[in-house]
XYZ file of C-alpha atoms in Angstrom:
368
model
C -93.196 42.213 -64.599
C -91.881 44.883 -62.289
C -91.570 42.243 -59.316
C -90.035 39.651 -61.312
C -87.483 41.868 -62.618
C -86.822 42.722 -58.950
C -86.377 39.451 -57.960
C -84.145 38.356 -60.879
C -81.740 41.706 -60.149
C -81.839 41.199 -56.162
C -80.766 37.149 -57.151
C -77.687 38.448 -59.439
C -76.489 40.791 -56.758
C -76.434 38.677 -53.666
C -75.129 36.245 -55.879
C -72.379 38.339 -56.932
C -71.763 39.639 -52.767
C -71.738 36.358 -51.862
C -68.910 35.002 -54.336
C -67.061 38.123 -53.671
C -67.348 37.288 -49.819
C -64.218 35.307 -48.422
C -65.853 33.767 -45.739
C -68.778 32.095 -47.479
C -66.451 31.674 -50.102
C -64.691 29.319 -47.605
C -67.745 27.645 -45.698
C -68.662 26.503 -49.457
C -65.095 24.797 -50.764
C -64.975 23.240 -47.422
C -68.069 21.971 -47.498
C -67.997 20.904 -51.018
C -64.903 19.105 -50.671
C -66.418 17.255 -47.224
C -69.244 15.767 -49.607
C -67.172 15.477 -52.437
C -64.213 13.109 -50.391
C -65.867 12.838 -46.653
C -69.009 11.423 -47.907
C -67.267 9.377 -50.443
C -64.610 7.763 -48.343
C -67.645 7.105 -45.264
C -69.672 5.219 -47.620
C -66.594 3.250 -49.159
C -66.351 1.840 -45.856
C -69.769 1.731 -44.519
C -70.211 -1.913 -45.487
C -66.947 -2.923 -43.407
C -67.505 -1.109 -40.800
C -71.647 -2.347 -40.313
C -69.796 -5.903 -40.555
C -67.864 -7.838 -38.008
C -64.355 -7.694 -37.996
C -62.554 -10.886 -37.535
C -59.367 -12.348 -37.673
C -58.864 -15.493 -39.489
C -56.026 -17.520 -39.268
C -55.377 -20.583 -41.336
C -52.813 -23.238 -40.451
C -53.912 -25.400 -43.099
C -52.400 -24.759 -46.969
C -55.415 -26.705 -49.148
C -57.469 -26.173 -51.745
C -60.323 -27.178 -49.052
C -59.328 -24.527 -46.388
C -59.164 -21.807 -48.508
C -62.391 -22.192 -50.127
C -63.640 -21.655 -46.521
C -62.138 -18.498 -45.730
C -63.035 -17.225 -49.185
C -66.765 -18.272 -48.090
C -66.409 -16.935 -45.250
C -65.038 -13.379 -46.998
C -67.833 -13.289 -48.724
C -70.141 -13.290 -46.329
C -72.040 -9.564 -45.252
C -72.215 -10.264 -41.745
C -68.379 -10.852 -41.204
C -65.235 -8.684 -42.395
C -62.811 -11.012 -42.754
C -58.921 -9.837 -41.822
C -56.366 -12.014 -42.906
C -52.411 -11.573 -41.792
C -50.245 -13.391 -39.127
C -51.168 -14.782 -35.343
C -48.922 -11.863 -33.939
C -50.373 -8.617 -36.181
C -54.085 -10.176 -35.550
C -53.417 -10.886 -32.420
C -52.484 -7.159 -31.628
C -55.465 -6.248 -33.651
C -57.619 -7.980 -31.446
C -55.973 -6.188 -27.949
C -56.849 -2.745 -29.411
C -60.296 -3.855 -30.746
C -59.708 -3.451 -33.908
C -60.959 -7.825 -34.715
C -63.647 -9.257 -32.192
C -62.162 -12.435 -32.432
C -59.973 -14.746 -34.178
C -60.405 -18.158 -35.862
C -57.331 -20.339 -36.386
C -58.211 -23.183 -38.570
C -56.233 -26.558 -37.719
C -53.435 -28.047 -39.766
C -55.329 -30.924 -41.103
C -58.832 -28.512 -40.843
C -60.339 -29.617 -44.704
C -59.056 -33.549 -44.140
C -61.169 -33.621 -40.898
C -64.334 -32.088 -42.667
C -64.161 -34.133 -45.544
C -64.048 -37.611 -42.976
C -67.436 -35.904 -41.135
C -65.151 -34.394 -37.724
C -66.910 -31.948 -36.140
C -64.308 -30.887 -33.035
C -61.741 -28.983 -32.330
C -61.886 -27.763 -36.205
C -61.458 -24.133 -35.415
C -59.721 -22.240 -32.233
C -61.146 -18.888 -31.297
C -59.510 -16.117 -29.581
C -61.504 -13.670 -27.941
C -61.125 -11.379 -25.326
C -62.985 -11.994 -22.047
C -66.520 -11.054 -21.970
C -67.123 -10.782 -25.171
C -69.858 -13.074 -26.570
C -70.075 -11.606 -29.866
C -67.108 -14.421 -29.961
C -70.342 -17.082 -30.133
C -71.890 -15.700 -32.663
C -69.327 -15.605 -34.986
C -68.428 -19.169 -34.077
C -71.537 -20.083 -35.094
C -71.323 -18.199 -38.128
C -68.321 -20.065 -39.292
C -70.346 -23.510 -38.180
C -72.829 -22.589 -40.690
C -70.459 -22.494 -43.850
C -68.818 -25.984 -41.953
C -72.373 -28.046 -41.969
C -72.351 -28.720 -45.279
C -69.042 -30.673 -45.818
C -69.617 -32.127 -42.662
C -73.176 -33.941 -42.949
C -72.608 -34.901 -46.297
C -69.696 -36.627 -45.147
C -71.580 -38.290 -42.231
C -74.741 -39.068 -44.386
C -72.268 -40.784 -47.195
C -70.652 -42.701 -43.959
C -73.986 -44.003 -42.825
C -75.717 -44.858 -46.628
C -71.874 -46.760 -46.796
C -73.025 -49.438 -44.206
C -76.814 -49.926 -45.831
C -76.567 -53.242 -47.060
C -76.268 -53.833 -50.700
C -80.328 -53.509 -52.771
C -80.925 -53.907 -56.074
C -78.897 -50.971 -57.446
C -75.062 -50.569 -57.051
C -74.166 -48.220 -54.124
C -72.736 -45.113 -55.164
C -69.195 -44.333 -54.875
C -68.217 -41.249 -52.736
C -67.091 -39.299 -55.580
C -70.689 -40.137 -57.503
C -72.758 -39.591 -54.054
C -71.200 -35.762 -53.665
C -71.812 -34.958 -57.392
C -75.202 -36.358 -56.826
C -75.774 -34.308 -53.818
C -74.771 -31.214 -55.516
C -77.623 -31.791 -57.952
C -80.100 -31.715 -55.979
C -78.977 -28.233 -54.178
C -81.863 -25.532 -55.726
C -83.857 -28.676 -56.997
C -87.665 -27.932 -56.017
C -87.732 -30.503 -53.425
C -84.852 -30.206 -51.633
C -84.856 -26.429 -51.282
C -84.435 -25.949 -48.204
C -83.278 -22.260 -47.969
C -85.120 -20.204 -45.231
C -86.733 -17.359 -47.108
C -87.161 -14.456 -45.471
C -89.787 -10.886 -46.718
C -88.482 -8.239 -46.401
C -90.893 -5.073 -45.134
C -90.791 -1.652 -44.424
C -92.641 0.182 -41.497
C -95.593 0.502 -44.097
C -95.518 -3.110 -44.624
C -94.306 -2.581 -48.090
C -92.452 -5.484 -49.545
C -88.487 -4.914 -49.906
C -85.996 -6.603 -51.633
C -83.342 -7.225 -49.009
C -83.497 -6.479 -45.426
C -82.026 -2.979 -43.903
C -78.278 -3.061 -44.060
C -76.101 -1.521 -40.817
C -74.598 0.591 -43.232
C -77.451 2.295 -43.645
C -76.482 3.500 -40.196
C -73.156 5.014 -40.875
C -74.916 6.803 -44.115
C -77.045 8.662 -41.803
C -74.478 10.008 -39.939
C -72.791 11.376 -42.539
C -76.072 12.680 -44.113
C -76.576 14.485 -40.060
C -73.097 16.255 -40.341
C -73.788 17.148 -44.127
C -77.088 19.000 -43.203
C -75.011 21.334 -40.304
C -72.531 21.970 -43.175
C -75.698 23.056 -45.692
C -76.584 24.917 -42.465
C -73.592 26.475 -42.141
C -72.844 27.589 -45.660
C -76.666 29.554 -45.847
C -75.578 30.774 -42.273
C -72.822 32.365 -43.659
C -74.762 33.748 -46.776
C -77.470 35.952 -44.579
C -75.019 37.191 -42.509
C -74.717 39.431 -45.804
C -77.839 40.426 -45.244
C -77.481 41.342 -42.190
C -74.199 43.227 -42.570
C -76.674 45.689 -45.179
C -79.227 46.056 -42.294
C -76.802 47.328 -39.897
C -75.278 49.560 -42.558
C -78.174 50.939 -43.924
C -77.889 49.536 -47.003
C -81.199 47.814 -47.326
C -82.732 50.589 -46.282
C -81.531 52.794 -48.977
C -82.214 49.960 -51.487
C -85.758 50.372 -51.064
C -85.911 53.807 -51.591
C -85.615 52.406 -55.129
C -88.702 50.570 -55.359
C -87.485 47.164 -54.549
C -90.584 45.914 -52.584
C -89.549 43.484 -49.427
C -91.361 40.593 -51.071
C -88.703 41.211 -53.819
C -85.947 41.443 -51.789
C -86.809 38.275 -49.896
C -87.346 35.993 -52.885
C -84.006 37.157 -54.692
C -82.359 36.142 -51.608
C -83.422 32.735 -50.773
C -83.255 31.854 -54.533
C -79.197 32.758 -53.984
C -79.390 30.449 -51.356
C -80.307 27.892 -53.115
C -78.434 28.366 -56.179
C -75.377 28.986 -53.960
C -76.076 25.006 -52.351
C -77.268 23.747 -56.261
C -73.333 22.352 -56.454
C -73.217 20.785 -52.928
C -76.828 19.471 -52.818
C -75.527 17.446 -55.942
C -72.187 16.377 -55.245
C -74.079 15.247 -51.812
C -76.814 13.606 -54.045
C -74.898 11.885 -56.020
C -72.065 10.399 -53.584
C -75.113 9.453 -51.200
C -76.905 7.474 -53.769
C -74.414 6.236 -55.989
C -72.806 4.396 -53.042
C -76.061 3.258 -51.458
C -77.320 1.367 -55.411
C -79.979 3.579 -55.182
C -79.071 6.261 -58.470
C -82.709 6.138 -59.520
C -83.132 8.664 -56.097
C -80.420 11.189 -57.098
C -83.371 13.573 -57.878
C -85.120 13.018 -55.143
C -82.230 13.536 -53.136
C -81.445 16.692 -54.496
C -84.451 18.214 -54.355
C -85.166 17.004 -50.597
C -81.300 18.667 -50.551
C -82.185 21.992 -51.891
C -85.550 22.173 -50.163
C -83.662 21.970 -46.829
C -81.231 24.435 -47.587
C -83.545 26.676 -48.761
C -85.340 26.125 -45.389
C -82.358 26.971 -43.457
C -81.785 30.465 -45.736
C -85.413 31.732 -44.708
C -84.895 30.971 -41.306
C -81.361 32.426 -41.477
C -83.088 35.254 -43.495
C -85.495 36.227 -40.438
C -83.346 35.730 -37.612
C -81.102 38.122 -39.812
C -84.186 40.706 -40.036
C -84.685 40.742 -36.830
C -81.835 40.700 -34.599
C -80.302 43.981 -34.778
C -76.731 43.481 -33.353
C -74.160 41.186 -35.574
C -72.988 39.831 -32.464
C -76.525 38.622 -31.065
C -76.991 37.184 -34.832
C -73.892 35.767 -35.142
C -74.225 33.722 -31.525
C -78.018 32.823 -31.843
C -77.389 31.508 -35.461
C -74.476 29.444 -34.086
C -76.775 27.918 -31.385
C -79.912 27.389 -34.002
C -77.512 25.186 -36.221
C -75.796 23.492 -33.485
C -79.295 22.830 -31.501
C -80.816 21.711 -35.088
C -78.133 19.787 -35.193
C -78.046 17.621 -32.018
C -81.638 17.288 -32.328
C -80.861 15.574 -35.955
C -77.982 12.948 -33.890
C -81.097 12.447 -31.563
C -83.102 11.553 -34.376
C -80.555 9.141 -35.279
C -80.116 7.352 -31.817
C -83.970 7.337 -31.122
C -84.806 4.030 -30.104
C -81.141 3.335 -28.999
C -80.122 5.680 -26.333
C -83.360 6.971 -25.676
C -87.040 5.243 -26.052
C -89.153 7.872 -27.314
C -87.963 11.472 -28.274
C -90.376 14.613 -27.785
C -92.264 15.679 -30.673
C -91.240 18.962 -31.614
C -87.874 17.154 -32.004
C -89.321 15.238 -35.136
C -90.219 18.484 -36.921
C -86.786 20.268 -36.965
C -85.134 20.528 -40.148
C -82.371 18.158 -39.633
C -84.972 15.776 -38.538
C -86.787 15.730 -41.028
C -84.065 15.683 -44.153
C -82.637 12.720 -42.102
C -85.924 10.956 -42.466
C -86.738 11.801 -46.022
C -82.910 10.840 -46.353
C -83.142 7.378 -44.665
C -86.305 6.867 -46.835
C -84.970 7.566 -50.758
C -81.511 5.246 -48.659
C -83.599 2.424 -48.209
C-alpha cells in the first residue's frame, strides 16, 4: 500500500509541475493543435493528393458530354479540375495538373455515332508519359457508348429474321438491361489481400502514404512532449531535489512509475485527438481504441527513454543535446521506414525496431 501511495503522490506532483512549466505547456498546446487541425487537413485532402490531377475542359455543352465529365470526376484514380483553357494551361505549366483533356464541340454526337478518333485533345508537358495513362483511363469511360453504337450499326445491317428488329432506343434499353446480368457480367473482379494472405474488402489506397507521413510527424511531436516533460526530472536531479525527496522514503521504483504514469496522462489528450482524426478520416472508427492504446504506449516508451537519459546524463546541456539528437534520429528512422522499397531496397534490421518505426508499422496495420 505504501508503494501505491507513493506512486500516486509522485504522479500528482509531476502532473502539477508539468502543467505549471511554460515550455511543456507550450509544446503540449502546439502538438495538440497540429493533431486537431494539421492532421485533419492532411486527411481531408489525402484522397485528392493520392489521385492524378487532370484538367478537363468541355467544348461540348450537351448532356452527354456533361455526363462523361461527371463520370471522370467519380473515378478514384483521377482528381478532376475544371476551368478555362487559360487557367488549366497555367496549372499545367506550374505542375498542378498532369495534362488537360479538351472535349471537342461535337464530342457526344460523334460518340453516339460510334466514332472513336479525334474526340479529345490531350495537352501535356513534353516527356510526361502519365498523360498516356490518363488518356487510356478516359478512353475506358467512352468505350461502352462507342461499342454500343458500332454494335447497333452492325445489327442494323443484318437481314430481317422471323422477329422484327429493335429500334435504336429499344436496342440501347435492351443492352442496358444486360448490365449486371449473370450471363453478361464481364467486369473484372480482383481479390485484394494483405501481406499475410488475408482477404481485404478493397485495395491499398495511395492516400495511406500521406497519412503515414502525418503519423511520422505526429510521432516526433509526441516524443517532443515527453522530452520536454522529462527535462523537469533532470532539473530536479541537478538541483538535488530528487535526492532530498528520497530521504523521505520515496523509492526509485515509485518515483519512476509516478513520472511515467504522469507522462501517459499528459499525452492522453493528444493521443485521443490523433486516434480520432486518423481513424475517422480513413473510415476505420472501429480501430480508434486500438490506435489510442498504440499511441499511448509509444508515448510512455519515449517517456521511459528520456527518463533514463535524464537520470544518467549529469549536465543539462548534454541532456538537451542528446535528447534532441535522439528525437531527430528516431524521426529519421521513421521516415526511412516510410520510404523503404522506394528509395531503399532494404533497411538494416535495427531500424525497424526503433520506436518510431514500430509505431508506423502498427499505425499502417490499423489504417488498412
